[in-house]
PDB file of C-alpha atoms in Angstrom:
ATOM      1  CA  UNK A   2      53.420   9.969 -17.006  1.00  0.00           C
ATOM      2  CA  UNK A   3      57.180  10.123 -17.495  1.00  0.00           C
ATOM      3  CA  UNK A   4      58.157   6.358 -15.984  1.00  0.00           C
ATOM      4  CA  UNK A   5      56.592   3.197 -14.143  1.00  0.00           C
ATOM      5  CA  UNK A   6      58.142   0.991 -12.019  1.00  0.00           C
ATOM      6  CA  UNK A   7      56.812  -2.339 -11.599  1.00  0.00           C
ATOM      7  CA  UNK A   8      57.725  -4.563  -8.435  1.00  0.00           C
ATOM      8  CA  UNK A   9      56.409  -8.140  -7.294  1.00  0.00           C
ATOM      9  CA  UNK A  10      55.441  -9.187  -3.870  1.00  0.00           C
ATOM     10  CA  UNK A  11      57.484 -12.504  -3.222  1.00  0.00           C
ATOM     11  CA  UNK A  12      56.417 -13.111   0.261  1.00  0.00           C
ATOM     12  CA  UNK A  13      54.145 -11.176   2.967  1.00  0.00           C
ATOM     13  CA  UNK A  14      54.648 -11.070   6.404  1.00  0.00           C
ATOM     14  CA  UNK A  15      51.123  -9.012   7.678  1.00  0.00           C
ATOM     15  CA  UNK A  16      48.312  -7.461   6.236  1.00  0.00           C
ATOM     16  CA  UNK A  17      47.247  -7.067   2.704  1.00  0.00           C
ATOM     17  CA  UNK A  18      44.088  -9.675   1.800  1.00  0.00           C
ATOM     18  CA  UNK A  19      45.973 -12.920   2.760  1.00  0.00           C
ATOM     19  CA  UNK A  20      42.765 -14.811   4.478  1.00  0.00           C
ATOM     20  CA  UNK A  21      41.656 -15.791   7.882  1.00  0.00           C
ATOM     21  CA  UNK A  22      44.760 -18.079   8.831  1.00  0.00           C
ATOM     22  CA  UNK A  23      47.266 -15.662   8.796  1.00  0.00           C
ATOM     23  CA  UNK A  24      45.746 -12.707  11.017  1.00  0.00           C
ATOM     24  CA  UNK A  25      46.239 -15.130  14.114  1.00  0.00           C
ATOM     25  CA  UNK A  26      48.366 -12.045  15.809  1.00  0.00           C
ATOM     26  CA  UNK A  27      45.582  -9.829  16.474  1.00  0.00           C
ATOM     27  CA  UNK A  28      43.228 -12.590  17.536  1.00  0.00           C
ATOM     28  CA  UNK A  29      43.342 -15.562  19.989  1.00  0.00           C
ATOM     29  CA  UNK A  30      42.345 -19.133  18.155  1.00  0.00           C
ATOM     30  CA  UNK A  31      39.150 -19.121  20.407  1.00  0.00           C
ATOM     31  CA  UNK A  32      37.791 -15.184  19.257  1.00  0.00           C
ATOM     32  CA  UNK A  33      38.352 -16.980  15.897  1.00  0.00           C
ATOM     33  CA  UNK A  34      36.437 -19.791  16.300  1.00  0.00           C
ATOM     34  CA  UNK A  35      33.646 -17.454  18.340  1.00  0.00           C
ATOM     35  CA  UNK A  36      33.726 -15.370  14.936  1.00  0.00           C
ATOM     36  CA  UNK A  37      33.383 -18.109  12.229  1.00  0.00           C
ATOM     37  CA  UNK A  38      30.396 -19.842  12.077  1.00  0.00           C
ATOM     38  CA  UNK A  39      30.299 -23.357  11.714  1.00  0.00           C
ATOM     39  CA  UNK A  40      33.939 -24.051  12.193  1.00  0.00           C
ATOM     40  CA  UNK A  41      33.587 -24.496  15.790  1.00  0.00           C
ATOM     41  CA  UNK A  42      31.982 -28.040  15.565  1.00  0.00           C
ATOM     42  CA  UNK A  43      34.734 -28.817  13.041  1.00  0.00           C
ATOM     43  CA  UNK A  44      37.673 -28.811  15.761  1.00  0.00           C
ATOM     44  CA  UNK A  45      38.852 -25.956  14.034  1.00  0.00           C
ATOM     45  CA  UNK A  46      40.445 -28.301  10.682  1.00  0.00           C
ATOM     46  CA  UNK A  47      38.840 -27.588   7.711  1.00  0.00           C
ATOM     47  CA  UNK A  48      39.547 -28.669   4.368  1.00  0.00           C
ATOM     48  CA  UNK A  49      39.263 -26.205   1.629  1.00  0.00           C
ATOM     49  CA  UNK A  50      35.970 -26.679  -0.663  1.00  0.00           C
ATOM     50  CA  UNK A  51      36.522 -27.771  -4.419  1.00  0.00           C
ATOM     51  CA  UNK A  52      35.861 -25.512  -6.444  1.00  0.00           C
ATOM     52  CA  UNK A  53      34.010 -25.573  -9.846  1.00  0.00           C
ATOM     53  CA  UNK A  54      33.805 -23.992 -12.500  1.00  0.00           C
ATOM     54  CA  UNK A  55      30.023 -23.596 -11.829  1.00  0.00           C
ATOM     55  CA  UNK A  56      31.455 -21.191  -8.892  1.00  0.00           C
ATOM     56  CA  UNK A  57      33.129 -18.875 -11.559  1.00  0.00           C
ATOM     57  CA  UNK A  58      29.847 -16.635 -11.533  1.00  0.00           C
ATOM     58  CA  UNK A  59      29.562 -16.998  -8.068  1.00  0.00           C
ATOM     59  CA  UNK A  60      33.021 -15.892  -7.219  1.00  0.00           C
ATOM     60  CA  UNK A  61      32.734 -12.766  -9.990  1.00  0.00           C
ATOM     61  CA  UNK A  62      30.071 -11.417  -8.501  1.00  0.00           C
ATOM     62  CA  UNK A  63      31.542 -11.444  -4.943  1.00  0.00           C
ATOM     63  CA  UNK A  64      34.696  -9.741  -6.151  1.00  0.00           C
ATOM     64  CA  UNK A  65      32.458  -7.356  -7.972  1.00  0.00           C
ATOM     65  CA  UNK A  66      30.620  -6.546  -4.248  1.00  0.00           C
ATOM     66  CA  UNK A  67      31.288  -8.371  -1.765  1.00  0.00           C
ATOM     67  CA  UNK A  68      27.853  -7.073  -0.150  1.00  0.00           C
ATOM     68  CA  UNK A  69      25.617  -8.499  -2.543  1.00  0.00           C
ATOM     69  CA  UNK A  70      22.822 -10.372  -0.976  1.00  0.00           C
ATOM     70  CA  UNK A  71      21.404 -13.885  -1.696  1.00  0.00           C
ATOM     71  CA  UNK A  72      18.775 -12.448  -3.701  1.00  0.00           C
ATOM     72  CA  UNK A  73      21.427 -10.889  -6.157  1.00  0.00           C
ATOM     73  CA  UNK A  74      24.041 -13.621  -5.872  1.00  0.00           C
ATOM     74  CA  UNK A  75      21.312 -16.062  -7.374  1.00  0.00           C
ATOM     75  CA  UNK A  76      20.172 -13.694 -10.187  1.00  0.00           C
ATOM     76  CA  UNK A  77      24.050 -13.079 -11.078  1.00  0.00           C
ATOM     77  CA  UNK A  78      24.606 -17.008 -10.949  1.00  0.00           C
ATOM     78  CA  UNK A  79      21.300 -18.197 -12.587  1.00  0.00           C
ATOM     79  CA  UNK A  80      21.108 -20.558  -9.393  1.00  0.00           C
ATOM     80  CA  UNK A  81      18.013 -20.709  -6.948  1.00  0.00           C
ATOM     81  CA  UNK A  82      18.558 -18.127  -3.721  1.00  0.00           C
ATOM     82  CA  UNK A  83      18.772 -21.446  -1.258  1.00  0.00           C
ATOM     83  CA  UNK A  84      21.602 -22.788  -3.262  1.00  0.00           C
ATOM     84  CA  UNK A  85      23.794 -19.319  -3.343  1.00  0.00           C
ATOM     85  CA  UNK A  86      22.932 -19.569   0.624  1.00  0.00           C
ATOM     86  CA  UNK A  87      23.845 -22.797   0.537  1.00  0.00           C
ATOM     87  CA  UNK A  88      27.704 -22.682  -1.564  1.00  0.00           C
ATOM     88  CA  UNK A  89      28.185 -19.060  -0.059  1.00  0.00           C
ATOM     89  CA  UNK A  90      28.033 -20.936   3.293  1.00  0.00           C
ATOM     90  CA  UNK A  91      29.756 -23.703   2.305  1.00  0.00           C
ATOM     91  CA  UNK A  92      32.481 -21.787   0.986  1.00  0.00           C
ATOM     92  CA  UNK A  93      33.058 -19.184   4.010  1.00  0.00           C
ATOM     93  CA  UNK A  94      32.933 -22.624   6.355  1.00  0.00           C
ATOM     94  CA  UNK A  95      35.578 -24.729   4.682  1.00  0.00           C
ATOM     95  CA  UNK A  96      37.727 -20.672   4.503  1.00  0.00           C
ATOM     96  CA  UNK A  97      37.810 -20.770   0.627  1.00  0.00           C
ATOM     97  CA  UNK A  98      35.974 -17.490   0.996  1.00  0.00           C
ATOM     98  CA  UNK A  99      36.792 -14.803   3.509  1.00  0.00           C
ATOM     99  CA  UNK A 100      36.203 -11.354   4.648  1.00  0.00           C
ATOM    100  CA  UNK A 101      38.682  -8.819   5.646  1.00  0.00           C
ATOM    101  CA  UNK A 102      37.399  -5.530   6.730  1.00  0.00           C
ATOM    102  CA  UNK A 103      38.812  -1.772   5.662  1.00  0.00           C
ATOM    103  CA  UNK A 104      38.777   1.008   7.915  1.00  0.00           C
ATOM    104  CA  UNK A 105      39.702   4.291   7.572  1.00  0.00           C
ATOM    105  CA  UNK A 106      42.236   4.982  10.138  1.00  0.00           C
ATOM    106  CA  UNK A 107      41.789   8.825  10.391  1.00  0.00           C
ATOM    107  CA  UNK A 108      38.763   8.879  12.608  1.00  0.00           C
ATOM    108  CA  UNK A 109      40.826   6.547  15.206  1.00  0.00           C
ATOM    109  CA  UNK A 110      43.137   9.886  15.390  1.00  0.00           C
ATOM    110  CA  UNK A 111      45.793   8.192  12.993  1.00  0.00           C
ATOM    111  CA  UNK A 112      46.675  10.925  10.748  1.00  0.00           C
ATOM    112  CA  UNK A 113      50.583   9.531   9.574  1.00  0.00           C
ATOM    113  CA  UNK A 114      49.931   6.753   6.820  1.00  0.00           C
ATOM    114  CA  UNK A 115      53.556   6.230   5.103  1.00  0.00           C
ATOM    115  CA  UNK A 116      54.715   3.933   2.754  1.00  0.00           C
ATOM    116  CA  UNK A 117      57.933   2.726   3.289  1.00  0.00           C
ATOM    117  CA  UNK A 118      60.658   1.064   1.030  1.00  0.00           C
ATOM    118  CA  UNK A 119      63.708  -1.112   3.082  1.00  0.00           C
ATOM    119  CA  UNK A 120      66.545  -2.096   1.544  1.00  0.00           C
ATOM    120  CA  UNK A 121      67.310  -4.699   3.872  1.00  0.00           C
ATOM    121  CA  UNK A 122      70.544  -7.439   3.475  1.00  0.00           C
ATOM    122  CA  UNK A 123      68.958 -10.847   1.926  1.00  0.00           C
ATOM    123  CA  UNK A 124      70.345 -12.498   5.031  1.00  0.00           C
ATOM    124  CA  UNK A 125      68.616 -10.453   7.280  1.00  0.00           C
ATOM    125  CA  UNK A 126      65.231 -10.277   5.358  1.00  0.00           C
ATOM    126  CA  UNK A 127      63.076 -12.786   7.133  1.00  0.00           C
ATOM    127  CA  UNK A 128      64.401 -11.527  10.570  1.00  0.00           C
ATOM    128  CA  UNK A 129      63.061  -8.302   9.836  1.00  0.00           C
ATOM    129  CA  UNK A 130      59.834  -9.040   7.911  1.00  0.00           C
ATOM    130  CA  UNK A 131      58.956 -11.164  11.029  1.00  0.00           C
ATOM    131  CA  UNK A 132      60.233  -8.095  13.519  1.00  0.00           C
ATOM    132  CA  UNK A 133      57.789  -5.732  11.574  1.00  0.00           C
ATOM    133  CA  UNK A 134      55.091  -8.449  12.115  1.00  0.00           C
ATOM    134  CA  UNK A 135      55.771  -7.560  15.460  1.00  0.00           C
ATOM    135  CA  UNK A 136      55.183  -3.434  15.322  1.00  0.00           C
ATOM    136  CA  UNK A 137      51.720  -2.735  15.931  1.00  0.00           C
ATOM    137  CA  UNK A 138      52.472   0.140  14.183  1.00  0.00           C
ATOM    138  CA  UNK A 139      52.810  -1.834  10.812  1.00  0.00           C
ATOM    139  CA  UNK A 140      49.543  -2.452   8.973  1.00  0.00           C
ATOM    140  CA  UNK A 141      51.701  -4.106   5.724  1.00  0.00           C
ATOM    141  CA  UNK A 142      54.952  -5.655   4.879  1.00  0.00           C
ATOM    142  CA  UNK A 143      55.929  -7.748   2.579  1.00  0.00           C
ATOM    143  CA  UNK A 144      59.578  -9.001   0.586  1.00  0.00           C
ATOM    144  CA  UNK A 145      59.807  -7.944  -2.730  1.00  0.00           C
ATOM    145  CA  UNK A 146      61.345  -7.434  -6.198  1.00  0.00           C
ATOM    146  CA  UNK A 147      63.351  -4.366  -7.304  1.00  0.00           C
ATOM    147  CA  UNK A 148      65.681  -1.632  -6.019  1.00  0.00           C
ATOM    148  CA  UNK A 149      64.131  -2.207  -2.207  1.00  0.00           C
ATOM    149  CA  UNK A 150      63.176  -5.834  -1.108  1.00  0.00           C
ATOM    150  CA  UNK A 151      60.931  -4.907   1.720  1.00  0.00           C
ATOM    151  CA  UNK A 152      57.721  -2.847   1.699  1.00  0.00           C
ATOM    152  CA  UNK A 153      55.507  -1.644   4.307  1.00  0.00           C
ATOM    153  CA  UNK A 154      52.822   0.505   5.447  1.00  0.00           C
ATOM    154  CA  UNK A 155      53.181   2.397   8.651  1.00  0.00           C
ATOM    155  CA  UNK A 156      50.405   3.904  10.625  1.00  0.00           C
ATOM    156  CA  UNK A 157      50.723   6.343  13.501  1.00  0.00           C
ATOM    157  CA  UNK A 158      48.915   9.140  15.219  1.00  0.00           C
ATOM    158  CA  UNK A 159      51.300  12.444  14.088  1.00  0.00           C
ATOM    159  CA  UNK A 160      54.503  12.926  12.055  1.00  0.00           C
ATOM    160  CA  UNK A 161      56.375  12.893  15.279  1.00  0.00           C
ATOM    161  CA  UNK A 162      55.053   9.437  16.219  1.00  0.00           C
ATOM    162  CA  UNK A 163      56.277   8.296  13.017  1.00  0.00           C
ATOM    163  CA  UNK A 164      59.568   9.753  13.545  1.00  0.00           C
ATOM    164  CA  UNK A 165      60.027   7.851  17.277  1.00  0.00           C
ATOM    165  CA  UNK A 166      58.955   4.595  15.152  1.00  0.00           C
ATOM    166  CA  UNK A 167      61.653   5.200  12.524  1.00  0.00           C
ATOM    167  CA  UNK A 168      64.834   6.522  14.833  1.00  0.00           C
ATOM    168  CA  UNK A 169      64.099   4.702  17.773  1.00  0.00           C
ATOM    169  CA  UNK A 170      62.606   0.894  16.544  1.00  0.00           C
ATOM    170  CA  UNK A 171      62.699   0.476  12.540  1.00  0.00           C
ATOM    171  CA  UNK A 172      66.367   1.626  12.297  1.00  0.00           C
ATOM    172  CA  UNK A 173      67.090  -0.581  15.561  1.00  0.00           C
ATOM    173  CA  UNK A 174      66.808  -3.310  13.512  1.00  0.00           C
ATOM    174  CA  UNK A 175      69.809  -5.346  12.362  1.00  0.00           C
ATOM    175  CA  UNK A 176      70.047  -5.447   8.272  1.00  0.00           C
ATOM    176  CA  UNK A 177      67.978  -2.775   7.388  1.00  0.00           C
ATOM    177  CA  UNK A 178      70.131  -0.353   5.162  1.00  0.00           C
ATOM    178  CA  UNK A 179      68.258   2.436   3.676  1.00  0.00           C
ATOM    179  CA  UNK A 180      65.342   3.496   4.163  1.00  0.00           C
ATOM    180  CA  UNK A 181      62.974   5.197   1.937  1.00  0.00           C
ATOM    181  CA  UNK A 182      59.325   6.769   2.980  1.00  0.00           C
ATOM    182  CA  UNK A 183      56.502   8.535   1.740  1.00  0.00           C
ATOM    183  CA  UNK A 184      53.654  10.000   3.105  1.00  0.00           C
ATOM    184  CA  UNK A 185      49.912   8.382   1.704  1.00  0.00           C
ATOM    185  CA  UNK A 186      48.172  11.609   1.044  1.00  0.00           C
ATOM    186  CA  UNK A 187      44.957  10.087  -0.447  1.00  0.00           C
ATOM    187  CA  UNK A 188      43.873   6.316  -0.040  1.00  0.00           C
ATOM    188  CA  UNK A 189      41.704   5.152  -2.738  1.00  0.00           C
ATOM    189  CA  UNK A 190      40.910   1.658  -2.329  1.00  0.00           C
ATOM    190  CA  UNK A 191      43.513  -1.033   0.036  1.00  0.00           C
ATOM    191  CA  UNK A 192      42.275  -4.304  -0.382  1.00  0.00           C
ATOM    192  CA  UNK A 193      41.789  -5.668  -3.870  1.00  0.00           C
ATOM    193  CA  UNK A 194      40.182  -8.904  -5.583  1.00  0.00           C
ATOM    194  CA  UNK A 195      42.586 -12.111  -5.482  1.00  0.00           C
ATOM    195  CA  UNK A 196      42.342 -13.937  -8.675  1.00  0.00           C
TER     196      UNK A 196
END
């Protein structure tokens, strides 16, 4: 390793794991309430539940794998397998706990994942974050520190596709002045734990 660079997000505009209340652009309110169990009855307010720190096992094993069952969330809490049920439920019904789902977007026939980096003028910043929100070709953007103040992830079918985004709609866009990209070779792992 010969340097790192280390930037913070300050504000996202879409994707990333930022819970159920902010994906509202890719579903209507009623294929979210359809989806979420138990909310429906509540009108669709919700308060958050409190959390304890009698959760703290709870919520470690979950970010550990998220797939564990009942049967393993009560021998990782010490808690009887009704009452993991029980807060689990609780939990995903008031939205303190959420699921967001990875795919792998190669099988859909999209083979051009790039990163991009925007310098974009601080006036102009929340115009364009909110104009990517916009491109379904965007999976990610989001403000942030350093040399660039606006990441994203792009997803299209070819190279050329990519190119018609940037030429034709990304450098359309009023503010943006440089442009840096990259192409994602390898994907690893997308979504991480929030702590």
């Amino acid at each position: 390793m010969t340097s790192v660079s280390a930037h913070c997000v300050v504000h996202q505009f879409v994707g990333g794991a930022v819970g159920p209340d902010l994906h509202g652009d890719a579903l209507t309110a009623e294929q979210v309430a359809a989806l979420t169990p138990g909310r429906a009855s509540q009108g669709g307010d919700r308060t958050a539940a409190r959390l304890t720190p009698g959760d703290t096992p709870l919520l470690e094993a979950l970010a550990s794998d998220g797939r564990l069952s009942y049967a393993e969330l009560a021998a990782a809490t010490g808690w009887p397998e009704s009452t993991a049920r029980r807060r689990v439920q609780e939990l995903f019904e008031s939205g303190s706990l959420y699921t967001d789902v990875e795919l792998k977007p190669e099988p859909y026939g999209f083979r051009a994942l790039v990163l991009l980096w925007l310098a974009v003028s601080p006036s102009r910043l929340a115009a364009v974050g909110a104009a990517l929100r916009e491109h379904e070709e965007i999976a990610f953007a989001a403000a942030t520190t350093g040399p660039t103040n606006l990441q994203a992830i792009v997803i299209c079918r070819h190279m050329p596709e990519f190119y018609r985004y940037l030429t034709e709609k990304l450098g359309a866009l009023d503010g943006v002045e440089r442009i840096e990209s990259e192409p994602l070779l390898r994907n690893i792992k997308q979504l991480g734990t929030v702590r």
